[in-house]
Short mmCIF file of C-alpha atoms in Angstrom, two decimals:
data_model
loop_
_atom_site.label_atom_id
_atom_site.label_comp_id
_atom_site.label_asym_id
_atom_site.label_seq_id
_atom_site.Cartn_x
_atom_site.Cartn_y
_atom_site.Cartn_z
CA UNK A 1 74.92 -79.28 21.73
CA UNK A 2 72.03 -76.83 21.86
CA UNK A 3 72.18 -73.35 20.35
CA UNK A 4 71.62 -70.69 22.99
CA UNK A 5 68.54 -68.49 22.75
CA UNK A 6 66.84 -70.19 19.83
CA UNK A 7 63.73 -71.60 21.56
CA UNK A 8 64.18 -70.37 25.09
CA UNK A 9 61.06 -68.87 26.67
CA UNK A 10 63.18 -66.14 28.17
CA UNK A 11 64.19 -64.89 24.73
CA UNK A 12 60.54 -64.04 23.93
CA UNK A 13 60.00 -61.98 27.08
CA UNK A 14 60.46 -58.23 27.00
CA UNK A 15 60.86 -55.80 29.86
CA UNK A 16 57.10 -55.02 29.79
CA UNK A 17 56.18 -58.67 30.26
CA UNK A 18 58.19 -58.87 33.47
CA UNK A 19 56.70 -55.72 35.00
CA UNK A 20 53.91 -56.64 37.46
CA UNK A 21 52.56 -53.05 37.51
CA UNK A 22 51.76 -52.90 33.80
CA UNK A 23 48.39 -54.58 34.38
CA UNK A 24 47.60 -52.13 37.17
CA UNK A 25 48.22 -49.16 34.88
CA UNK A 26 45.72 -50.52 32.36
CA UNK A 27 43.21 -50.97 35.18
CA UNK A 28 43.76 -47.33 36.24
CA UNK A 29 43.15 -46.12 32.67
CA UNK A 30 39.90 -48.09 32.50
CA UNK A 31 38.77 -46.63 35.84
CA UNK A 32 39.45 -43.08 34.63
CA UNK A 33 37.40 -43.63 31.46
CA UNK A 34 34.58 -45.06 33.57
CA UNK A 35 34.66 -42.07 35.96
CA UNK A 36 34.50 -39.55 33.11
CA UNK A 37 31.59 -41.46 31.55
CA UNK A 38 29.72 -41.34 34.88
CA UNK A 39 30.24 -37.57 35.17
CA UNK A 40 28.99 -36.97 31.62
CA UNK A 41 25.94 -39.19 32.26
CA UNK A 42 25.17 -37.25 35.46
CA UNK A 43 25.31 -33.87 33.70
CA UNK A 44 23.06 -35.08 30.88
CA UNK A 45 20.58 -36.74 33.26
CA UNK A 46 20.30 -33.69 35.51
CA UNK A 47 19.43 -31.51 32.50
CA UNK A 48 22.19 -29.05 33.35
CA UNK A 49 24.04 -29.14 30.02
CA UNK A 50 23.66 -25.35 29.76
CA UNK A 51 26.46 -25.03 32.32
CA UNK A 52 28.88 -26.56 29.81
CA UNK A 53 28.35 -23.74 27.28
CA UNK A 54 29.65 -20.18 27.35
CA UNK A 55 26.14 -18.71 27.81
CA UNK A 56 24.90 -17.11 31.05
CA UNK A 57 22.31 -19.35 32.76
CA UNK A 58 19.98 -19.18 35.77
CA UNK A 59 18.63 -22.47 37.13
CA UNK A 60 15.96 -22.66 39.86
CA UNK A 61 15.96 -25.91 41.82
CA UNK A 62 12.86 -26.91 43.88
CA UNK A 63 10.98 -23.74 42.89
CA UNK A 64 8.47 -22.49 45.46
CA UNK A 65 9.53 -24.96 48.16
CA UNK A 66 11.29 -24.18 51.44
CA UNK A 67 14.53 -25.76 50.19
CA UNK A 68 14.58 -23.73 46.96
CA UNK A 69 17.99 -23.03 45.45
CA UNK A 70 18.98 -20.66 42.64
CA UNK A 71 22.12 -21.48 40.63
CA UNK A 72 23.47 -18.66 38.44
CA UNK A 73 26.25 -18.94 35.87
CA UNK A 74 27.49 -15.54 34.74
CA UNK A 75 30.81 -14.88 33.00
CA UNK A 76 31.84 -18.53 33.57
CA UNK A 77 31.43 -18.13 37.35
CA UNK A 78 28.82 -20.27 39.13
CA UNK A 79 27.04 -18.87 42.21
CA UNK A 80 24.51 -20.66 44.42
CA UNK A 81 21.83 -19.00 46.50
CA UNK A 82 19.84 -21.03 49.04
CA UNK A 83 16.53 -20.17 50.64
CA UNK A 84 16.64 -19.23 54.31
CA UNK A 85 13.29 -21.02 54.89
CA UNK A 86 11.77 -17.92 56.49
CA UNK A 87 9.20 -15.43 55.28
CA UNK A 88 9.92 -11.77 55.16
CA UNK A 89 8.54 -9.31 57.67
CA UNK A 90 8.62 -5.59 58.20
CA UNK A 91 7.60 -2.58 56.21
CA UNK A 92 8.18 -2.07 52.54
CA UNK A 93 6.70 -0.70 49.37
CA UNK A 94 5.11 -2.31 46.35
CA UNK A 95 7.53 -2.39 43.42
CA UNK A 96 5.70 -4.54 40.88
CA UNK A 97 3.30 -7.36 40.09
CA UNK A 98 4.07 -11.02 39.35
CA UNK A 99 1.86 -13.12 37.06
CA UNK A 100 1.89 -16.92 36.71
CA UNK A 101 1.18 -18.05 33.12
CA UNK A 102 -0.62 -21.26 32.14
CA UNK A 103 2.75 -22.80 31.27
CA UNK A 104 3.91 -22.29 34.88
CA UNK A 105 6.26 -19.42 34.09
CA UNK A 106 6.20 -16.39 36.37
CA UNK A 107 6.57 -12.94 34.86
CA UNK A 108 7.48 -9.93 37.00
CA UNK A 109 6.23 -6.54 35.83
CA UNK A 110 7.91 -3.62 37.61
CA UNK A 111 5.81 -0.57 38.38
CA UNK A 112 6.84 3.04 38.17
CA UNK A 113 6.88 5.40 41.14
CA UNK A 114 3.76 5.49 43.31
CA UNK A 115 2.23 2.37 41.74
CA UNK A 116 2.02 3.77 38.20
#
């Protein structure tokens, strides 16, 4: 007579081994890790890591082109401003001078009243 449960395959199985969804959960975990890695790679590649810090940042995208966009992060709030692709018209007054440096930076120098 055989002793029950000594070498039966069923005695080695646990509840986890019988659950068909346990493999799917591991697949979901792997997909989540992959998605987070893709997001981190995108942020690093787009050179926008400043948005992950607590500092205030202004980022100009496509500077000087009709589709220019300005992205501003101030007090942990991100605002986007898009160009309207039109030039200004009408009357106005001169308020300052802008200079482009050799490095490509543009510096705005405000003037006092009456062009002083």
